[in-house]
PDB file of C-alpha atoms in Angstrom:
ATOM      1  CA  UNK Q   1      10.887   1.006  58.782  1.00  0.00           C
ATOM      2  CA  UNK Q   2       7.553   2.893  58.030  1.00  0.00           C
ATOM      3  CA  UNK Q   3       5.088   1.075  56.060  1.00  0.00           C
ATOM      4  CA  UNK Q   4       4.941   2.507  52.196  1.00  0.00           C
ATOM      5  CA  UNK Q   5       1.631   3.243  51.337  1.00  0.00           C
ATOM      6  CA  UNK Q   6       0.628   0.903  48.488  1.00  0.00           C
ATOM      7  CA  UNK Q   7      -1.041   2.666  45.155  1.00  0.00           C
ATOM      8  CA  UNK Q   8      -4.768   1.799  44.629  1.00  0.00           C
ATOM      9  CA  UNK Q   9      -4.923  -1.011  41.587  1.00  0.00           C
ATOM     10  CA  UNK Q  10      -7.027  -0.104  38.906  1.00  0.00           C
ATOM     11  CA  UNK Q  11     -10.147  -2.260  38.863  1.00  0.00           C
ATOM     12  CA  UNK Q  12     -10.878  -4.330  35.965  1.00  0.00           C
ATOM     13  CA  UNK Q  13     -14.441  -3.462  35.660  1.00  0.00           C
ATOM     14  CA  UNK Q  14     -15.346  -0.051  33.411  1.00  0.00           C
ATOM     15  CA  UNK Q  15     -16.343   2.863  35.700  1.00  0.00           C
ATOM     16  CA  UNK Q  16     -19.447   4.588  35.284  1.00  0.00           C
ATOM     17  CA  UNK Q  17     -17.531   7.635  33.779  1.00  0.00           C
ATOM     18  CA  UNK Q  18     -16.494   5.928  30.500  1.00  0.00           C
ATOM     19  CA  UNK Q  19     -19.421   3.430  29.421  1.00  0.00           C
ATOM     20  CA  UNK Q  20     -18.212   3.393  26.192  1.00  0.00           C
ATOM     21  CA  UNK Q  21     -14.897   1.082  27.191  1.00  0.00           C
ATOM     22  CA  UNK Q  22     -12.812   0.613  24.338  1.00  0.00           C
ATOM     23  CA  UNK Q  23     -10.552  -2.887  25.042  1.00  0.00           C
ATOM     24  CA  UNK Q  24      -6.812  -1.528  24.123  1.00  0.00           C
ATOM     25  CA  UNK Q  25      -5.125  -2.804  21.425  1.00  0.00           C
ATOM     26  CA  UNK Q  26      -1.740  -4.453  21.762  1.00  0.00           C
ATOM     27  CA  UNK Q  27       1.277  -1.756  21.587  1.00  0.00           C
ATOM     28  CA  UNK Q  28       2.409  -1.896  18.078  1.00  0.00           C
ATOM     29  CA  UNK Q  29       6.149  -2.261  17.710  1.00  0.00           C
ATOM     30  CA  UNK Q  30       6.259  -0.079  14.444  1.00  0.00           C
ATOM     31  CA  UNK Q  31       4.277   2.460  15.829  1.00  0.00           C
ATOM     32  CA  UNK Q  32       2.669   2.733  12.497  1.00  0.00           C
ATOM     33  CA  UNK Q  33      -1.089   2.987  13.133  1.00  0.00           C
ATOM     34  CA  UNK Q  34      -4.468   1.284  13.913  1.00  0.00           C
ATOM     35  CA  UNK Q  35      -4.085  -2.224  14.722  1.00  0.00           C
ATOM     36  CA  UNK Q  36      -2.950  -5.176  12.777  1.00  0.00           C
ATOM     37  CA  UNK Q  37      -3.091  -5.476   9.122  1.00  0.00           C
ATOM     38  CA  UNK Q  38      -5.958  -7.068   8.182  1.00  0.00           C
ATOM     39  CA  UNK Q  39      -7.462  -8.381   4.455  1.00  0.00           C
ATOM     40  CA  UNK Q  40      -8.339  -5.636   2.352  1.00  0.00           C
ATOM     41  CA  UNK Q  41     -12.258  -5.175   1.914  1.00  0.00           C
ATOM     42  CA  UNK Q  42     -13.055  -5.886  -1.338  1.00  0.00           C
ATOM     43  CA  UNK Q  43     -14.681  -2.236  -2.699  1.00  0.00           C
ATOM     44  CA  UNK Q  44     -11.122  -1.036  -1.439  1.00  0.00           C
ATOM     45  CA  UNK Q  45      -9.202  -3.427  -3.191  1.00  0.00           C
ATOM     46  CA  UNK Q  46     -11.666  -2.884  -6.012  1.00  0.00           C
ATOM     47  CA  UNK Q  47     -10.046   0.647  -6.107  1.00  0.00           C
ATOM     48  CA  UNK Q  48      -6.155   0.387  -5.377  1.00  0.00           C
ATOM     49  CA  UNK Q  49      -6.223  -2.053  -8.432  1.00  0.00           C
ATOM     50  CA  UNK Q  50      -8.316   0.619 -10.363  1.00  0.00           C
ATOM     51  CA  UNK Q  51      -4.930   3.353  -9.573  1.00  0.00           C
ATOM     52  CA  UNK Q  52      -2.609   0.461 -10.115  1.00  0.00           C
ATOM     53  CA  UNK Q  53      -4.119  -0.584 -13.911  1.00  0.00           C
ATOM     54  CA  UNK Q  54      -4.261   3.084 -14.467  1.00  0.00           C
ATOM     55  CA  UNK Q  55      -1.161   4.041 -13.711  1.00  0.00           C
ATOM     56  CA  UNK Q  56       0.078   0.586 -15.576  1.00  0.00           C
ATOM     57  CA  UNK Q  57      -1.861   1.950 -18.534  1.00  0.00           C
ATOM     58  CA  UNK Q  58      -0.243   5.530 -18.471  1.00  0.00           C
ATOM     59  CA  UNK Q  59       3.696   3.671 -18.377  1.00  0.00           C
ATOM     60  CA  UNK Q  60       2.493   1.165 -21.253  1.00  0.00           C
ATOM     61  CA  UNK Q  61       1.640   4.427 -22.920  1.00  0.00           C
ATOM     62  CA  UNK Q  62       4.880   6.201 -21.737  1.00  0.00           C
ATOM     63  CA  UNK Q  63       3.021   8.788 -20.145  1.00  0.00           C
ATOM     64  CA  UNK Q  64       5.446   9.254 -17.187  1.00  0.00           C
ATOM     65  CA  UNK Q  65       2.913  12.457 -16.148  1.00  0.00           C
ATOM     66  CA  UNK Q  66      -0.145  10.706 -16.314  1.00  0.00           C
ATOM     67  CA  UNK Q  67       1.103   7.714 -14.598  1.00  0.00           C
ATOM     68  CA  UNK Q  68       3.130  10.075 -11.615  1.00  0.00           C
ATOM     69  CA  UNK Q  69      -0.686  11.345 -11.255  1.00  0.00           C
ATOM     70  CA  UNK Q  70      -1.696   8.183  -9.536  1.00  0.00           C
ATOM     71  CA  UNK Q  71       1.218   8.889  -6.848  1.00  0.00           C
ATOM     72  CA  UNK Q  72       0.755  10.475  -3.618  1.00  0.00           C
ATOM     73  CA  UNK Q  73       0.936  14.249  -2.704  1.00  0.00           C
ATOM     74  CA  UNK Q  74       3.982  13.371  -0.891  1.00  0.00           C
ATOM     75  CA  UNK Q  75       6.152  11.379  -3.897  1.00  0.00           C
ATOM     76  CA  UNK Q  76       4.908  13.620  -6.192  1.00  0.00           C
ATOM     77  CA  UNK Q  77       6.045  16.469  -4.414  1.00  0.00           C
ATOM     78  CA  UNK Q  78       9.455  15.147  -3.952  1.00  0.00           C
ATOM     79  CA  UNK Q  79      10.109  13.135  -7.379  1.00  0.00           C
ATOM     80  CA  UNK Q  80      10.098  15.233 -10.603  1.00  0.00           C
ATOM     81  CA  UNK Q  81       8.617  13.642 -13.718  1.00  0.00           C
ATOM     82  CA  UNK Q  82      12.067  12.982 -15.320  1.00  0.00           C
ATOM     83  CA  UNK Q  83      13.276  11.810 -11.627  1.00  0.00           C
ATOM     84  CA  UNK Q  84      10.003   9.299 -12.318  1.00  0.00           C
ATOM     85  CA  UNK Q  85      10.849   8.177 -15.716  1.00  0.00           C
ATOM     86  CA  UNK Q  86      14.747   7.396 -14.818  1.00  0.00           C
ATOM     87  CA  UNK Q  87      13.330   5.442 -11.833  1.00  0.00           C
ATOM     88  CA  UNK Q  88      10.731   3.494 -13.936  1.00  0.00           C
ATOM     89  CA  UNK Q  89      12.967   3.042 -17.139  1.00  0.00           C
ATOM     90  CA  UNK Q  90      16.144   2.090 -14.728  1.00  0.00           C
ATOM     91  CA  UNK Q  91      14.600  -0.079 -12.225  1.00  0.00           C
ATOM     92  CA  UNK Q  92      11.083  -0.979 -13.548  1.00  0.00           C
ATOM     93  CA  UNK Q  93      11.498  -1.512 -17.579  1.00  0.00           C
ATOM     94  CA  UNK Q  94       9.496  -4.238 -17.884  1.00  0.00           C
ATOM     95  CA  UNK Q  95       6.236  -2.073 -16.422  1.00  0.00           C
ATOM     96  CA  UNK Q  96       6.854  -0.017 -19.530  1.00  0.00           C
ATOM     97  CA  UNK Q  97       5.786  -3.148 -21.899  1.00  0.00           C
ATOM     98  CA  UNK Q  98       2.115  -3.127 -20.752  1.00  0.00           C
ATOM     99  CA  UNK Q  99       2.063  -6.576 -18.807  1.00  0.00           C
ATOM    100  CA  UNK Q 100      -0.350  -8.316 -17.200  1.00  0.00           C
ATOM    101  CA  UNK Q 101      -0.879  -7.958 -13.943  1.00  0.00           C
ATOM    102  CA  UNK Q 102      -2.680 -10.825 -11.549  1.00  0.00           C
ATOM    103  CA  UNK Q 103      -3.721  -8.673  -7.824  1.00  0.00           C
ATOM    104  CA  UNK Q 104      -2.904 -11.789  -5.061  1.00  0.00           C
ATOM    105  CA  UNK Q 105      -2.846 -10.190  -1.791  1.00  0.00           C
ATOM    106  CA  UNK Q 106      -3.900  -6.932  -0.083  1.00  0.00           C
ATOM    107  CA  UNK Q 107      -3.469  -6.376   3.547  1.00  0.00           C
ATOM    108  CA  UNK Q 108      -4.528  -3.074   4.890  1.00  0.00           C
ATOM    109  CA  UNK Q 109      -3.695  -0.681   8.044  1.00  0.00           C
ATOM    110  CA  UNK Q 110      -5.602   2.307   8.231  1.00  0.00           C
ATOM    111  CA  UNK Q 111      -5.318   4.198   5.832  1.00  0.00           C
ATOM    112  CA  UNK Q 112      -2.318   2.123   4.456  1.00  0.00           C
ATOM    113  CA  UNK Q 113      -2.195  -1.264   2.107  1.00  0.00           C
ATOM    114  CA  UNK Q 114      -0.291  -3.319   0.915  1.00  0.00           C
ATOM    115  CA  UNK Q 115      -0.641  -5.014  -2.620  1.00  0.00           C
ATOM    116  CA  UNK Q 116       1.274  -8.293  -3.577  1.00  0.00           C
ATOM    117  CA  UNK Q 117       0.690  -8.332  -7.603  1.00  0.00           C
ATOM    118  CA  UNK Q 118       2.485 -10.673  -9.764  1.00  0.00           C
ATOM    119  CA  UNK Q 119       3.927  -9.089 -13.324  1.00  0.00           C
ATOM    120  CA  UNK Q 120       3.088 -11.250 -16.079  1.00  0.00           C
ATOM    121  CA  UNK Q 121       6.877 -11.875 -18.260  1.00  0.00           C
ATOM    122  CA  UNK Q 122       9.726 -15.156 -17.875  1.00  0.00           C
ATOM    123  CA  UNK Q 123      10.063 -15.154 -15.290  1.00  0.00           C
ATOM    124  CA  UNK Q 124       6.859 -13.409 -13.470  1.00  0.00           C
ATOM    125  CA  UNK Q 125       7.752 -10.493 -11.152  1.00  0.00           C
ATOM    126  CA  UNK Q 126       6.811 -10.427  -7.703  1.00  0.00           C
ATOM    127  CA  UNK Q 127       5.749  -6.748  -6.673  1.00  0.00           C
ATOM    128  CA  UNK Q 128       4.643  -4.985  -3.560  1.00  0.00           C
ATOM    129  CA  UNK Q 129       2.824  -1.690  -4.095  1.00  0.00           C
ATOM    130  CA  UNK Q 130       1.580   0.596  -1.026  1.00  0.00           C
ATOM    131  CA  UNK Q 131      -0.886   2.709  -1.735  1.00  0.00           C
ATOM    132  CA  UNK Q 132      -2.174   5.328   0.695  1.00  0.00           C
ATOM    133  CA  UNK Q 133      -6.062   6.631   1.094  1.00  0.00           C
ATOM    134  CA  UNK Q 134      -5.804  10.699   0.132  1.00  0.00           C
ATOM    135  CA  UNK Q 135      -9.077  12.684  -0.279  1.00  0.00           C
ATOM    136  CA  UNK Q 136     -11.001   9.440  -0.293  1.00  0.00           C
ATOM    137  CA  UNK Q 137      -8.721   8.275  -3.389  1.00  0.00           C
ATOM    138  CA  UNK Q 138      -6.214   5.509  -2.939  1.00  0.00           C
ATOM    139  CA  UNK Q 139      -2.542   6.673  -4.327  1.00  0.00           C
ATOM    140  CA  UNK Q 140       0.457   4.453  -5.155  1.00  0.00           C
ATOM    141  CA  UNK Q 141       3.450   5.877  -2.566  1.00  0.00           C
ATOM    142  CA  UNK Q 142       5.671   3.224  -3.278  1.00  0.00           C
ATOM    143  CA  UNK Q 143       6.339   0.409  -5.001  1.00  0.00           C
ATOM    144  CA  UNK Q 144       9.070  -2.554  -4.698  1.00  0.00           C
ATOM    145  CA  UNK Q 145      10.504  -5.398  -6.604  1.00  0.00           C
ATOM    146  CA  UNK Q 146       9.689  -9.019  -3.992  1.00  0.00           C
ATOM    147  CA  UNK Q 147      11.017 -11.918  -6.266  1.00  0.00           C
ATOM    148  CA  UNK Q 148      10.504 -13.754  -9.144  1.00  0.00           C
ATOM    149  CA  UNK Q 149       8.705 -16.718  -9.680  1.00  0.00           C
ATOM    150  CA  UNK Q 150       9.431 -19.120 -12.220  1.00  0.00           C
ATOM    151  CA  UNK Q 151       7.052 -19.659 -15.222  1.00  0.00           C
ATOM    152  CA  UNK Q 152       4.356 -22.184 -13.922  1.00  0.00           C
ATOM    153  CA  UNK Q 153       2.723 -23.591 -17.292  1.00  0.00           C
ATOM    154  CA  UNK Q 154      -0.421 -25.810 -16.689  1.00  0.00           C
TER     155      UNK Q 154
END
């Protein structure tokens, strides 16, 4: 049988034609962006909790306009204000009584994060807002119900 020619392998060093050599990040199964999350910087975090209070402050208010102003051009675009206030008075009452909120975690992908804030009430709700960077603003696009946690009294 004729010998196959064998394919060249690539060399590990960086050629001359691309000095700035990038090493590749891992493939990402979600296919969802730039890299692995990583802990939000704190002048970004800073500002999601800004939207999130304000938005907070608008529903303690029962401004379902104001607070659907904090959402993205995309949710906005596809949930009225009365589809917003049936969503937030069927499935989110208790952000209507103006609770506390203590910010735990934010992990952030691009132009994506993720906010773990507890909901002050008995018990305390566990909540997950993702807010998305739009004209150098962060937006809330969606926000979900985690758990509860227990009272914890010191």
């Amino acid at each position: 049988a004729p010998a196959t020619p064998q394919a060249p392998t690539p060399s590990a060093e960086p050629s001359a034609s691309e000095p700035e050599s990038v090493p590749e990040p891992e493939p990402e199964s979600e296919g969802e962006g730039e890299g692995e999350p990583v802990v939000c910087e704190d002048v970004m975090f800073q500002r999601a909790q800004g939207t999130i209070r304000s938005q907070q402050r608008a529903l303690a208010a029962q401004d379902f306009e104001a607070a659907r102003a904090y959402a993205t051009d995309s949710f906005r675009e596809s949930v009225s204000v009365a589809d917003f206030r049936r969503i937030i008075s069927g499935t989110y009452p208790f952000l209507l009584e103006d609770p506390a909120l203590d910010f735990r975690e934010c992990q952030r992908q691009g132009d994506t994060a993720l906010i773990q804030v507890d909901v002050a009430g008995s018990p305390v709700i566990a909540m997950v807002y993702r807010v998305v960077l739009e004209n150098e603003s962060w937006f809330i696009d969606a926000a979900s119900i985690a758990g509860e946690r227990a009272d914890v009294t010191t």
